[in-house]
Amino acid sequence: MIAMQEDTQAPRQLDQRYDGLAKVTGQAKYAAEFPVKNVAYGYIVLSTIPSGAVTAIDQAAAERSSGVLAVMTPFNAPKVVAAPNVHLLQSPDVVYNGQPIALVVARSLNEAKHAATLLRITYRQQPARLDFKALLKESRIPKRGASVSQRGDAAASLAKAAATIDETYTTPIQNHNPMEPHATIAWWEGNKLSVYDSTQGITGVRQNLVKTFSLQPDDVRVQCPYVGGGFGTKGSVWSHVALAAMAAKVVQRPVKIAIEREQMFGSVGSRPNTHQHIKLAASSDGKLLLTQHHVLMYTAVYGDFVEGAANQTSLLYDSESLATSHRMVELNLGMGTWQRAPGEATGTVGLEIALDELAEKLNIDPVQLRLVNYAEQDPSHNRPWSSKHLRECYAQASERFGWSRRTAQPGQHREGNKLIGYGMGTAIYGAGRSPSSAIVRILPNGRLFAGIGTQDLGTGTYTILAQTAAAVFSIDPTLVEVKLGDSTLPRSGGSGGSTTASSVCPAVHDAAMAARQKLFDLAANDAQSPLHGATAADLDTKDGKLFLKSSAQSEAGKSETIAALLTRNGSTPIEATATSELPKDREAFTSHSWGAVFAEVAVDADTRMVHVRRVVGTYDIGTLLNNKTGLNQLMGGIAWGVSMALHEEALIDPIHGRTVNESLAEYHVPVNADIGEIDITCLNIPDTRFNPLGSRGIGEIGITGAVAAIANAIYNATGKRVRDLPITLDKIMA
Ligand code: MOS
């Protein structure tokens, strides 16, 4: 990796999103919108039983139906190598209600959907595992990744305790609902497969298709210029992607499959439920003596997904003794998957409500309790943090919020018919990076091109990449063309775990530095350049000009434009690629992002309806690369925190195992009127040990801590402690 030069300016920020105009004018094309010639439409038929097998499918009527090109079933589908979490009609077995069991392909979507209703499907049913509580006794440890930790002597610690908490906190299954549901268009040219797909990882989609169809990486091209939100559900490759490719082979023309909103509930992952048993013990001054966080969740009978809700507990606070674990109960439901801040979103619900309960028992301010147990280094590895300024987050957010006005005793503040309460929680999310490669070109017209095989989920990747390349040359970021979302570009990782910015910006930075070096060499070796003979160390660029650092930019003869230099040298672009690797000393420290969240709620004294009036969050996320796109992600995370605290819950029919509220009318998410004032600040302290640009990742931390802050505020308002999400008015009233 090329080290960042001292004199490189901090990126000039783009005030507007790079992709903003294209999106608001409808020019931005999403996966299902590409006009692929001769495209046919695939409609996935889902099982209506939770467990058993399809014994027969009578498809004669469907095949005769208008426009139908093919009906693919477990009895006639081409053989492929299916990944473990997908259902590609390779077997008649049914393991959950909502599993893909057939695909109808027709000239139009309506014809495909109509023909699907004509299929006569016969099942053999067998008893299904659907009752999570009844099956708790059959829980088991995850098959991979023990995700357990243990330190100290629990009995000895407990013996010294002045106060203890022993409670269970539960969170429901949550379904992803990005604005844009999944969609794929697939087509073959000989043995070459191309797809438009809405994904958080074009590289992962390519790998999946290479494996499924036994191809070579160069045989598969994945394109995804825009994504209408992912939040984890587009972090893995679900059945529809390969089904579209299989169907395209069968009907010998491109096939599009666009998942409908109700199909989003089950077959493309969901956040597992959690039962979190938490024990805390502390001395009278609040010092944690014992912390235990044991989590139970469902997993699909056909595979494991761990919602790592106890993971942050092993390192967020310093506790004399500690134990965490995860166990799972197999159910006949669709596979769980990552959902925004997987682990921390649910885990901070239990832990941060439990701490609120402990603070009350000890009569200590909740912020003070967290400061008393502040982890100065990573207690799970006994090594330093690359950077941690959580103390400043507590101080700044509590000041902005007006936390000093809080009364510890609940139910003390009333405004007319509203009960007012204050609550807080700590936000935490891990920081990660993946190796990335990028290409940067200096064009003869003085503009830049930056290309990288990443994807922009709507988070601002285009914007920060334009800034990063522009900063190296000190040009306006609007002069950079960014191309991403195409697997023919240099390879980058998936966009999950808030890793994208910290992975792709260093790669584009390094490629831009390498291109700049080539530019300097060209000038130095060009006898006609006024900079002939200069050493690279003496040269710099700004606003399209190349100049000797030692001479004023305006001094005649000591500068020229990049455009003039390139035009004189054959008008060919200068091009460089670079790969940004992970820091070599990454085992020497732990990197996390941090935050403090404070919430004010107003609870109707009669109906117990909750309104979250105000949320104040201060975050330590390293360098804030762009105000608009960065703060927007934190704001979205907090809005989802309101959703998780008060609204969201997938309800499973206990007999048929189907999600019954599979629409946005019945699966409640907040609307604008549900969201009050959100005040977000970032400390903006670079973490250059983690990443030369100092950023750590911002996409997921916003939801963490926020849910508990709201739950704690509801307790402070009403005196009713609800430990079961979502906190609906009936639970507050009970
Ligand atoms: Mo994130 S849930 O890792 O897309």
XYZ file of C-alpha atoms and ligand atoms in Angstrom:
738
model
C 0.000 0.000 0.000
C 1.199 3.487 -0.781
C 1.300 5.522 2.379
C -0.884 8.588 2.458
C 1.272 11.636 1.912
C 1.426 14.297 4.553
C 0.445 16.941 2.058
C -2.665 15.165 0.752
C -5.608 17.371 1.594
C -8.616 16.120 3.480
C -11.200 15.205 0.839
C -13.279 18.117 -0.348
C -16.837 16.973 0.314
C -19.539 16.789 -2.283
C -22.589 18.649 -0.996
C -24.874 16.685 -3.271
C -24.899 12.959 -3.819
C -22.983 11.876 -6.893
C -25.982 9.788 -7.935
C -28.651 12.195 -6.667
C -29.626 13.740 -9.995
C -29.774 10.365 -11.756
C -32.046 9.037 -9.038
C -34.494 11.902 -8.740
C -34.824 12.149 -12.529
C -35.391 8.419 -12.970
C -32.225 7.988 -15.037
C -30.749 5.585 -12.483
C -31.647 2.049 -13.509
C -32.242 -0.646 -10.928
C -31.837 -4.353 -11.670
C -35.416 -5.028 -12.840
C -35.515 -1.884 -14.979
C -32.886 -2.658 -17.608
C -34.439 -2.949 -21.051
C -33.114 -6.375 -22.001
C -34.411 -7.432 -25.404
C -36.761 -10.395 -25.592
C -36.911 -10.769 -21.833
C -39.313 -13.327 -20.348
C -40.797 -13.142 -16.862
C -40.327 -15.708 -14.143
C -42.763 -16.021 -11.259
C -41.721 -18.105 -8.272
C -44.303 -20.413 -6.732
C -43.863 -20.853 -2.989
C -44.782 -23.843 -0.861
C -47.906 -23.578 1.253
C -46.876 -26.177 3.823
C -44.010 -25.865 6.312
C -42.658 -29.410 6.229
C -42.917 -32.461 4.008
C -42.534 -32.896 0.274
C -44.132 -32.069 -3.035
C -45.413 -35.401 -4.331
C -46.789 -34.218 -7.667
C -47.337 -31.106 -9.733
C -49.921 -31.212 -12.477
C -48.710 -28.502 -14.828
C -50.750 -29.285 -17.935
C -53.221 -26.424 -17.508
C -50.447 -23.976 -16.697
C -48.478 -24.994 -19.769
C -51.527 -24.470 -21.997
C -52.136 -21.055 -20.505
C -51.531 -17.957 -22.626
C -47.919 -16.849 -22.990
C -46.372 -19.604 -20.926
C -42.883 -20.626 -22.037
C -41.881 -23.095 -19.345
C -42.860 -24.520 -15.985
C -39.882 -25.575 -13.885
C -40.500 -27.919 -10.959
C -38.457 -30.262 -8.750
C -39.366 -32.964 -11.262
C -37.993 -31.361 -14.407
C -35.550 -28.621 -13.392
C -31.973 -28.781 -14.724
C -29.457 -30.165 -12.228
C -27.193 -27.560 -10.673
C -24.949 -27.248 -7.606
C -27.212 -25.416 -5.167
C -25.715 -23.366 -2.328
C -26.906 -24.480 1.125
C -29.295 -21.593 1.813
C -31.212 -21.660 -1.484
C -33.868 -23.830 -3.073
C -33.288 -24.435 -6.761
C -35.895 -27.156 -7.366
C -33.288 -29.881 -6.916
C -35.440 -31.859 -4.477
C -39.158 -32.181 -3.758
C -38.521 -31.779 -0.018
C -40.179 -28.845 1.708
C -38.541 -27.384 4.815
C -40.518 -24.168 5.280
C -43.700 -22.476 4.182
C -42.719 -20.027 1.478
C -39.962 -22.136 -0.028
C -39.607 -21.900 -3.835
C -41.124 -25.085 -5.315
C -41.755 -24.093 -8.925
C -41.066 -21.356 -11.444
C -43.445 -20.311 -14.207
C -41.886 -18.453 -17.129
C -44.059 -16.501 -19.542
C -43.986 -13.662 -22.048
C -45.409 -11.293 -19.451
C -45.536 -11.128 -15.691
C -49.326 -11.315 -15.602
C -49.369 -14.421 -17.768
C -46.762 -16.047 -15.526
C -48.701 -15.153 -12.378
C -51.966 -16.400 -13.803
C -50.445 -19.682 -14.964
C -48.963 -20.163 -11.493
C -52.500 -20.296 -10.098
C -53.267 -23.203 -12.467
C -50.599 -25.492 -11.028
C -52.133 -28.416 -9.106
C -49.660 -29.179 -6.353
C -49.938 -32.235 -4.118
C -47.968 -32.468 -0.911
C -47.094 -35.088 1.639
C -47.128 -33.221 4.948
C -45.178 -34.063 8.036
C -45.195 -32.453 11.472
C -43.456 -29.104 11.464
C -41.261 -27.517 14.115
C -42.840 -24.122 14.674
C -43.285 -23.544 18.392
C -40.084 -21.815 19.523
C -40.955 -21.810 23.221
C -42.018 -25.443 23.299
C -38.819 -26.470 21.526
C -36.437 -24.443 23.716
C -35.428 -27.626 25.506
C -34.059 -28.913 22.208
C -31.760 -25.939 21.695
C -28.228 -26.661 20.551
C -24.987 -24.786 20.004
C -24.338 -23.455 16.489
C -22.637 -25.962 14.205
C -19.926 -23.475 13.302
C -18.335 -20.698 15.313
C -18.954 -21.420 18.980
C -19.396 -17.660 19.724
C -18.923 -18.255 23.433
C -16.739 -16.355 25.885
C -15.925 -16.845 29.532
C -13.682 -14.978 31.980
C -13.212 -14.872 35.749
C -14.883 -16.694 38.624
C -18.626 -16.105 38.549
C -19.353 -17.459 42.057
C -16.650 -15.361 43.692
C -17.808 -12.240 41.858
C -21.439 -12.813 42.697
C -20.617 -13.196 46.394
C -19.420 -9.579 46.500
C -22.440 -8.079 44.730
C -24.506 -5.226 46.146
C -27.154 -5.538 43.432
C -28.078 -8.079 40.776
C -30.277 -8.245 37.703
C -31.604 -11.518 36.303
C -34.034 -10.970 33.446
C -34.956 -12.208 29.988
C -35.332 -9.849 27.055
C -36.958 -10.930 23.820
C -36.944 -9.575 20.293
C -39.133 -10.869 17.440
C -38.303 -12.048 13.939
C -37.887 -9.000 11.724
C -38.151 -8.934 7.961
C -36.137 -6.777 5.612
C -38.102 -4.279 3.611
C -35.778 -2.257 1.416
C -37.662 0.051 -0.968
C -36.409 -2.079 -3.859
C -37.189 -5.788 -3.430
C -34.740 -8.314 -4.888
C -34.625 -8.607 -8.660
C -32.510 -10.392 -11.251
C -32.362 -10.438 -15.039
C -30.230 -13.299 -16.387
C -29.186 -14.284 -19.906
C -26.760 -16.623 -21.579
C -24.533 -16.122 -24.598
C -23.175 -19.621 -25.185
C -21.537 -20.577 -21.928
C -21.297 -16.964 -20.742
C -23.799 -15.866 -18.131
C -24.711 -12.234 -17.481
C -26.988 -10.882 -14.766
C -28.349 -7.606 -13.569
C -28.924 -8.167 -9.905
C -29.749 -6.008 -6.913
C -27.056 -7.052 -4.497
C -24.734 -6.021 -1.698
C -21.931 -7.988 -3.316
C -21.402 -8.410 -7.055
C -18.327 -10.514 -6.307
C -20.368 -12.875 -4.148
C -23.073 -13.181 -6.810
C -20.433 -14.071 -9.385
C -18.914 -16.694 -7.071
C -22.342 -18.145 -6.384
C -23.191 -18.456 -10.085
C -19.757 -19.852 -10.954
C -20.318 -22.604 -8.402
C -23.970 -23.251 -9.200
C -23.345 -23.699 -12.924
C -19.749 -25.020 -12.719
C -18.351 -22.082 -14.701
C -15.111 -20.089 -14.679
C -15.108 -16.626 -13.046
C -14.624 -14.960 -16.426
C -17.763 -16.684 -17.707
C -20.002 -14.657 -15.404
C -20.665 -10.933 -15.458
C -22.695 -9.268 -12.715
C -23.913 -5.697 -13.035
C -25.529 -3.630 -10.331
C -25.092 0.110 -10.720
C -27.767 1.039 -8.157
C -29.353 -0.662 -5.181
C -32.529 0.537 -3.496
C -31.401 -0.562 -0.045
C -30.041 -3.862 1.178
C -29.704 -3.913 4.969
C -28.337 -7.462 4.906
C -30.964 -9.259 2.844
C -28.950 -8.541 -0.313
C -25.736 -9.653 1.377
C -26.246 -13.229 0.296
C -27.543 -14.756 -2.899
C -31.056 -16.165 -2.637
C -32.874 -18.660 -4.831
C -34.237 -16.254 -7.448
C -30.783 -15.392 -8.821
C -29.832 -18.886 -9.939
C -33.473 -19.706 -10.788
C -33.472 -16.842 -13.307
C -30.269 -18.200 -14.862
C -31.633 -21.762 -14.921
C -34.835 -20.563 -16.579
C -32.913 -18.471 -19.113
C -31.136 -21.632 -20.191
C -34.402 -23.562 -20.440
C -36.309 -20.961 -22.484
C -33.257 -19.778 -24.431
C -33.898 -16.115 -23.754
C -33.301 -13.618 -20.956
C -35.426 -14.136 -17.849
C -36.354 -11.575 -15.234
C -37.473 -12.466 -11.726
C -38.607 -9.604 -9.515
C -39.486 -10.637 -5.969
C -42.848 -9.271 -4.851
C -43.207 -7.509 -1.535
C -44.975 -10.441 0.119
C -42.290 -12.805 -1.172
C -39.775 -10.762 0.836
C -41.179 -12.412 3.970
C -39.475 -15.769 4.261
C -37.502 -16.761 1.182
C -34.847 -14.045 1.348
C -33.850 -14.193 5.000
C -34.972 -12.423 8.136
C -33.496 -11.331 11.435
C -33.934 -14.239 13.871
C -35.828 -13.734 17.089
C -33.769 -13.607 20.278
C -34.379 -14.695 23.864
C -31.646 -13.046 25.879
C -31.080 -14.170 29.422
C -28.964 -11.561 31.175
C -27.482 -11.631 34.648
C -25.607 -8.658 36.017
C -24.023 -8.151 39.413
C -22.314 -4.997 40.647
C -20.732 -3.462 43.687
C -22.425 -0.504 45.351
C -20.382 1.956 43.276
C -21.652 0.305 40.086
C -18.558 -1.687 39.141
C -19.660 -4.755 37.186
C -18.612 -7.923 38.975
C -20.518 -10.342 36.796
C -21.968 -10.123 33.310
C -23.757 -13.047 31.722
C -25.555 -12.859 28.390
C -26.983 -16.089 27.013
C -28.902 -15.889 23.764
C -31.358 -18.303 22.182
C -32.674 -17.847 18.662
C -34.353 -19.815 15.921
C -32.482 -21.196 12.974
C -33.783 -22.939 9.869
C -33.808 -26.738 9.938
C -31.591 -26.637 6.837
C -28.791 -24.428 8.104
C -27.377 -22.190 10.808
C -27.431 -18.437 11.018
C -26.277 -16.937 14.302
C -27.651 -13.577 15.387
C -24.621 -12.780 17.552
C -26.516 -10.798 20.155
C -24.079 -11.550 22.980
C -20.945 -10.665 21.037
C -20.681 -6.998 22.018
C -21.190 -7.945 25.656
C -17.761 -9.570 25.788
C -16.038 -6.242 25.167
C -18.340 -3.252 25.665
C -17.800 -2.955 29.433
C -15.144 -4.088 31.831
C -16.598 -6.818 34.063
C -14.731 -8.879 36.636
C -16.322 -12.102 35.409
C -18.164 -12.740 32.200
C -19.931 -15.444 30.244
C -21.707 -15.246 26.897
C -23.177 -17.886 24.621
C -25.505 -18.465 21.699
C -27.803 -21.425 21.187
C -30.381 -22.139 18.540
C -33.680 -23.911 18.080
C -34.349 -25.457 14.680
C -37.645 -24.377 13.148
C -39.340 -24.936 9.795
C -38.873 -21.316 8.782
C -36.815 -19.615 6.100
C -33.167 -19.037 6.881
C -32.140 -16.174 9.133
C -29.660 -13.675 7.811
C -27.859 -10.436 8.537
C -30.057 -7.472 9.229
C -28.685 -4.024 10.002
C -26.138 -4.369 12.810
C -26.678 -8.132 13.061
C -25.913 -9.031 16.668
C -25.473 -5.548 18.091
C -28.965 -4.320 17.117
C -30.623 -7.033 19.210
C -27.791 -7.499 21.705
C -27.738 -3.881 22.828
C -31.482 -4.137 23.470
C -30.974 -6.703 26.233
C -27.706 -5.405 27.614
C -28.587 -1.713 27.632
C -32.017 -2.239 29.196
C -30.441 -4.501 31.822
C -27.921 -1.771 32.665
C -30.778 0.701 33.057
C -32.396 -1.682 35.510
C -29.104 -2.083 37.379
C -28.575 1.687 37.535
C -31.991 2.064 39.113
C -31.301 -0.616 41.724
C -27.989 0.995 42.630
C -29.410 4.507 42.468
C -26.662 5.513 40.033
C -27.143 7.664 36.956
C -27.221 5.397 33.861
C -24.444 7.401 32.177
C -22.313 7.213 35.309
C -22.820 3.435 35.437
C -21.385 3.165 31.935
C -18.444 5.414 32.782
C -17.611 3.366 35.888
C -17.352 0.292 33.678
C -15.627 1.983 30.739
C -13.360 -0.498 28.931
C -10.035 1.301 28.486
C -8.843 -1.537 26.293
C -10.519 -4.524 24.656
C -11.203 -6.829 27.614
C -11.926 -9.809 25.352
C -8.432 -9.766 23.817
C -6.529 -7.633 26.347
C -5.278 -5.341 23.643
C -5.704 -1.650 22.863
C -8.421 -0.110 20.750
C -7.195 1.452 17.536
C -9.173 4.508 18.651
C -11.981 4.994 21.164
C -13.616 8.232 22.264
C -16.846 6.939 23.748
C -16.454 9.152 26.825
C -16.699 12.218 24.606
C -19.824 10.721 23.002
C -21.575 10.391 26.372
C -20.542 13.933 27.324
C -21.526 15.587 24.055
C -24.823 13.755 23.543
C -26.002 14.159 27.134
C -25.221 17.867 26.952
C -27.081 18.334 23.651
C -29.990 16.295 24.974
C -30.304 17.971 28.358
C -29.915 14.722 30.318
C -29.415 16.674 33.549
C -33.153 17.474 33.474
C -33.994 13.776 33.886
C -35.577 12.548 37.079
C -34.444 9.043 37.989
C -37.770 8.125 39.507
C -40.243 7.184 36.760
C -43.538 8.924 36.050
C -42.512 12.353 37.343
C -42.904 14.443 34.197
C -46.255 15.206 32.721
C -47.268 17.605 29.978
C -51.042 17.644 29.882
C -52.068 14.142 28.957
C -48.531 13.044 28.061
C -46.109 11.185 30.285
C -42.585 12.305 29.401
C -39.566 10.070 29.851
C -35.826 10.143 29.142
C -33.632 7.146 28.425
C -30.203 6.376 27.059
C -28.104 3.565 25.676
C -24.638 2.909 24.293
C -24.159 2.330 20.577
C -21.463 -0.012 19.346
C -20.576 -1.716 16.098
C -17.470 -3.485 14.887
C -15.173 -2.055 12.254
C -13.922 -4.229 9.435
C -12.247 -3.969 6.064
C -11.774 -6.254 3.111
C -8.955 -6.071 0.550
C -10.005 -4.080 -2.501
C -8.532 -3.223 -5.875
C -9.313 -0.158 -7.952
C -8.361 1.500 -11.210
C -7.911 5.220 -11.736
C -7.431 6.952 -15.081
C -6.307 10.507 -15.721
C -8.109 11.515 -18.890
C -6.620 13.823 -21.532
C -9.303 16.410 -20.745
C -8.011 16.606 -17.184
C -10.907 14.701 -15.673
C -10.538 11.500 -13.668
C -12.107 8.079 -13.902
C -12.247 5.758 -10.894
C -13.484 2.188 -11.261
C -13.951 -0.458 -8.617
C -16.003 -3.646 -8.346
C -18.019 -2.550 -5.357
C -21.674 -1.484 -5.146
C -23.544 1.487 -3.744
C -26.503 0.389 -1.627
C -27.799 3.949 -1.633
C -25.383 4.807 1.141
C -23.082 7.160 -0.768
C -20.269 5.003 -2.128
C -20.190 6.875 -5.465
C -19.980 10.167 -3.608
C -17.114 9.313 -1.288
C -15.137 7.634 -4.073
C -15.369 10.778 -6.202
C -14.134 12.785 -3.216
C -11.289 10.373 -2.512
C -9.905 10.433 -6.049
C -10.398 14.192 -6.322
C -8.503 14.828 -3.102
C -5.357 13.170 -4.436
C -5.288 15.597 -7.366
C -6.827 18.557 -5.540
C -9.558 18.910 -8.106
C -13.255 19.455 -7.739
C -14.955 16.101 -6.981
C -17.500 16.781 -9.724
C -14.675 16.192 -12.239
C -14.425 12.518 -11.279
C -16.428 9.857 -13.072
C -17.007 6.833 -10.827
C -17.939 3.422 -12.156
C -18.890 0.585 -9.856
C -21.387 -2.267 -9.784
C -19.766 -4.306 -12.561
C -17.811 -7.484 -11.949
C -15.472 -6.685 -14.854
C -13.984 -3.913 -12.699
C -11.177 -4.615 -10.204
C -12.433 -6.849 -7.451
C -13.755 -5.635 -4.126
C -15.613 -7.241 -1.247
C -19.260 -7.364 -0.298
C -21.001 -4.392 1.268
C -21.816 -5.771 4.676
C -20.703 -5.150 8.203
C -20.255 -1.420 7.499
C -17.006 -2.216 5.713
C -17.418 -0.620 2.291
C -16.066 2.898 2.818
C -13.048 1.684 4.765
C -12.296 -0.919 2.099
C -12.888 0.915 -1.164
C -11.689 4.433 -0.371
C -8.114 3.325 0.441
C -8.041 1.323 -2.819
C -9.159 4.274 -4.939
C -6.810 6.529 -3.007
C -3.865 4.241 -3.688
C -4.742 3.851 -7.380
C -5.037 7.636 -7.683
C -1.651 8.071 -6.012
C -0.122 5.547 -8.411
C -1.651 7.353 -11.402
C -0.378 10.662 -10.070
C 3.107 9.209 -9.808
C 2.937 8.147 -13.464
C 1.806 11.651 -14.369
C 4.797 13.152 -12.580
C 7.142 10.744 -14.363
C 5.638 11.666 -17.715
C 6.188 15.373 -17.072
C 9.692 14.856 -15.762
C 10.690 12.852 -18.827
C 9.011 15.111 -21.398
C 11.610 17.467 -22.839
C 8.845 19.835 -23.938
C 7.349 20.121 -20.493
C 8.284 23.126 -18.375
C 8.608 20.544 -15.597
C 11.183 18.479 -17.480
C 13.778 17.043 -15.121
C 11.790 17.718 -11.970
C 11.685 14.935 -9.390
C 8.318 13.574 -8.391
C 8.802 14.802 -4.851
C 8.975 18.370 -6.164
C 5.718 18.143 -8.113
C 2.139 18.678 -7.139
C -1.262 19.125 -8.782
C -4.163 21.428 -8.142
C -7.272 22.267 -10.133
C -6.023 20.527 -13.264
C -2.521 22.042 -13.162
C 0.790 20.372 -12.610
C 3.411 22.536 -10.938
C 6.692 22.656 -9.082
C 5.984 22.905 -5.387
C 8.886 25.270 -4.965
C 7.538 27.749 -7.511
C 4.312 29.686 -7.353
C 1.630 28.116 -9.460
C 1.356 31.200 -11.594
C 5.086 31.503 -12.296
C 5.499 31.245 -16.036
C 7.319 28.188 -17.231
C 6.983 26.228 -14.022
C 3.562 24.750 -14.529
C 1.290 23.332 -17.165
C -2.145 21.831 -17.277
C -2.552 18.063 -17.076
C -4.606 18.316 -20.263
C -1.723 19.999 -22.141
C 0.772 17.390 -20.981
C -1.439 14.470 -21.963
C -2.467 16.008 -25.288
C 1.182 16.468 -26.221
C 1.827 12.834 -25.306
C -0.610 11.147 -27.638
C -3.844 11.945 -25.798
C -3.823 8.590 -24.072
C -5.118 8.326 -20.525
C -2.716 7.541 -17.713
C -3.947 4.495 -15.877
C -2.982 2.792 -12.642
C -4.431 0.063 -10.486
C -3.764 -0.609 -6.827
C -4.822 -3.046 -4.163
C -5.405 -1.915 -0.637
C -4.567 -4.673 1.822
C -5.459 -4.891 5.493
C -3.029 -3.402 8.019
C -0.260 -5.876 8.820
C -0.524 -5.232 12.547
C -4.290 -5.737 12.698
C -3.961 -8.408 15.401
C -2.325 -5.797 17.638
C -5.515 -3.829 18.276
C -9.304 -3.981 18.160
C -11.379 -1.560 16.115
C -14.950 -0.615 16.939
C -17.213 2.342 16.445
C -18.964 3.889 19.396
C -21.828 6.140 20.250
C -24.188 7.412 22.913
C -27.914 7.709 22.230
C -30.508 9.595 24.263
C -34.250 9.471 23.673
C -37.259 11.415 24.864
C -40.681 9.828 24.616
C -44.174 11.128 25.241
C -46.612 8.395 26.268
C -50.332 9.076 26.124
C -51.617 8.660 29.676
C -54.866 7.024 28.494
C -53.941 4.959 25.437
C -50.237 4.391 26.278
C -49.411 5.254 22.711
C -45.723 6.151 22.471
C -44.261 8.981 20.455
C -40.487 9.241 20.256
C -40.178 13.003 20.337
C -36.439 13.398 20.249
C -33.344 11.268 19.744
C -29.861 12.692 20.234
C -26.874 10.613 19.170
C -23.167 11.370 19.187
C -20.910 8.910 17.398
C -17.230 8.118 17.225
C -17.010 6.553 13.773
C -13.548 7.831 12.819
C -13.429 10.288 9.943
C -16.848 11.421 8.747
C -16.220 11.218 5.003
C -19.328 13.071 3.894
C -21.806 14.965 6.021
C -24.860 14.307 3.912
C -24.395 10.600 3.225
C -22.857 9.818 6.612
C -25.383 11.549 8.841
C -28.153 10.197 6.625
C -27.107 6.631 7.436
C -27.022 7.335 11.155
C -30.432 8.960 10.903
C -31.796 5.940 9.049
C -30.363 3.684 11.725
C -32.100 5.656 14.461
C -35.391 5.663 12.535
C -35.069 1.888 12.340
C -34.391 1.916 16.081
C -37.806 3.538 16.557
C -39.255 0.881 14.267
C -37.665 -1.975 16.185
C -38.627 -0.536 19.564
C -42.265 0.157 18.759
C -43.436 -1.434 15.530
C -41.719 -4.328 13.826
C -42.645 -7.934 14.356
C -43.075 -10.795 11.895
C -45.975 -12.911 13.104
C -45.750 -16.596 12.261
C -48.874 -18.708 11.962
C -48.243 -21.467 14.545
C -49.946 -24.143 12.432
C -48.930 -23.343 8.871
C -45.651 -21.605 9.588
C -46.281 -18.723 7.205
C -45.637 -15.090 8.061
C -49.173 -13.727 8.295
C -48.375 -10.001 8.148
C -46.482 -10.201 4.865
C -47.190 -6.706 3.588
C -46.210 -3.179 4.526
C -49.808 -2.588 5.554
C -49.550 -5.158 8.340
C -45.841 -5.425 9.011
C -45.565 -2.076 10.730
C -42.722 0.313 10.077
C -42.695 3.976 11.067
C -43.997 6.669 8.770
C -42.745 10.229 8.832
C -45.204 11.208 11.551
C -43.735 8.531 13.847
C -40.269 10.051 13.721
C -39.568 13.071 15.861
C -36.494 15.264 15.955
C -33.211 13.464 15.358
C -30.015 15.257 16.348
C -26.796 13.584 15.246
C -23.205 14.634 15.722
C -19.964 12.833 14.950
C -16.710 13.445 16.778
C -14.867 13.078 13.452
C -11.624 11.850 15.032
C -9.651 9.877 12.394
C -8.728 6.278 13.225
C -5.656 6.048 11.003
C -4.425 2.900 12.679
C -7.465 1.107 11.302
C -7.467 2.718 7.877
C -5.180 5.398 6.385
C -8.202 7.595 5.624
C -9.336 7.339 9.232
C -12.905 6.174 8.605
C -14.367 3.131 10.354
C -17.850 2.552 8.966
C -21.192 4.128 9.634
C -24.011 2.099 8.090
C -25.135 -0.015 11.012
C -24.217 1.601 14.321
C -27.210 3.981 14.204
C -29.727 1.272 15.090
C -27.681 0.027 18.057
C -28.360 1.500 21.478
C -31.281 3.495 20.095
C -33.854 0.781 20.777
C -32.809 0.449 24.429
C -32.711 4.239 24.821
C -36.369 4.335 23.741
C -37.324 1.365 25.946
C -35.588 2.991 28.909
C -37.341 6.284 28.191
C -40.708 4.503 28.165
C -39.892 3.062 31.588
C -38.830 6.491 32.817
C -42.120 7.941 31.548
C -44.459 5.227 32.804
C -42.713 3.047 35.383
C -43.586 0.050 33.221
C -40.597 -2.071 32.222
C -41.311 -3.887 28.948
C -38.697 -6.501 28.119
C -40.419 -7.912 25.052
C -40.188 -6.104 21.735
C -41.945 -4.402 20.073
C -43.174 -2.210 22.930
C -46.803 -1.921 21.920
C -49.372 -0.081 23.985
C -51.029 -3.262 25.274
C -47.729 -4.313 26.872
C -47.297 -0.924 28.548
C -50.881 -1.084 29.788
C -50.674 -4.674 31.054
Mo -25.224 -5.423 6.909
S -26.782 -6.302 7.946
O -23.927 -6.417 7.327
O -25.780 -5.492 5.334
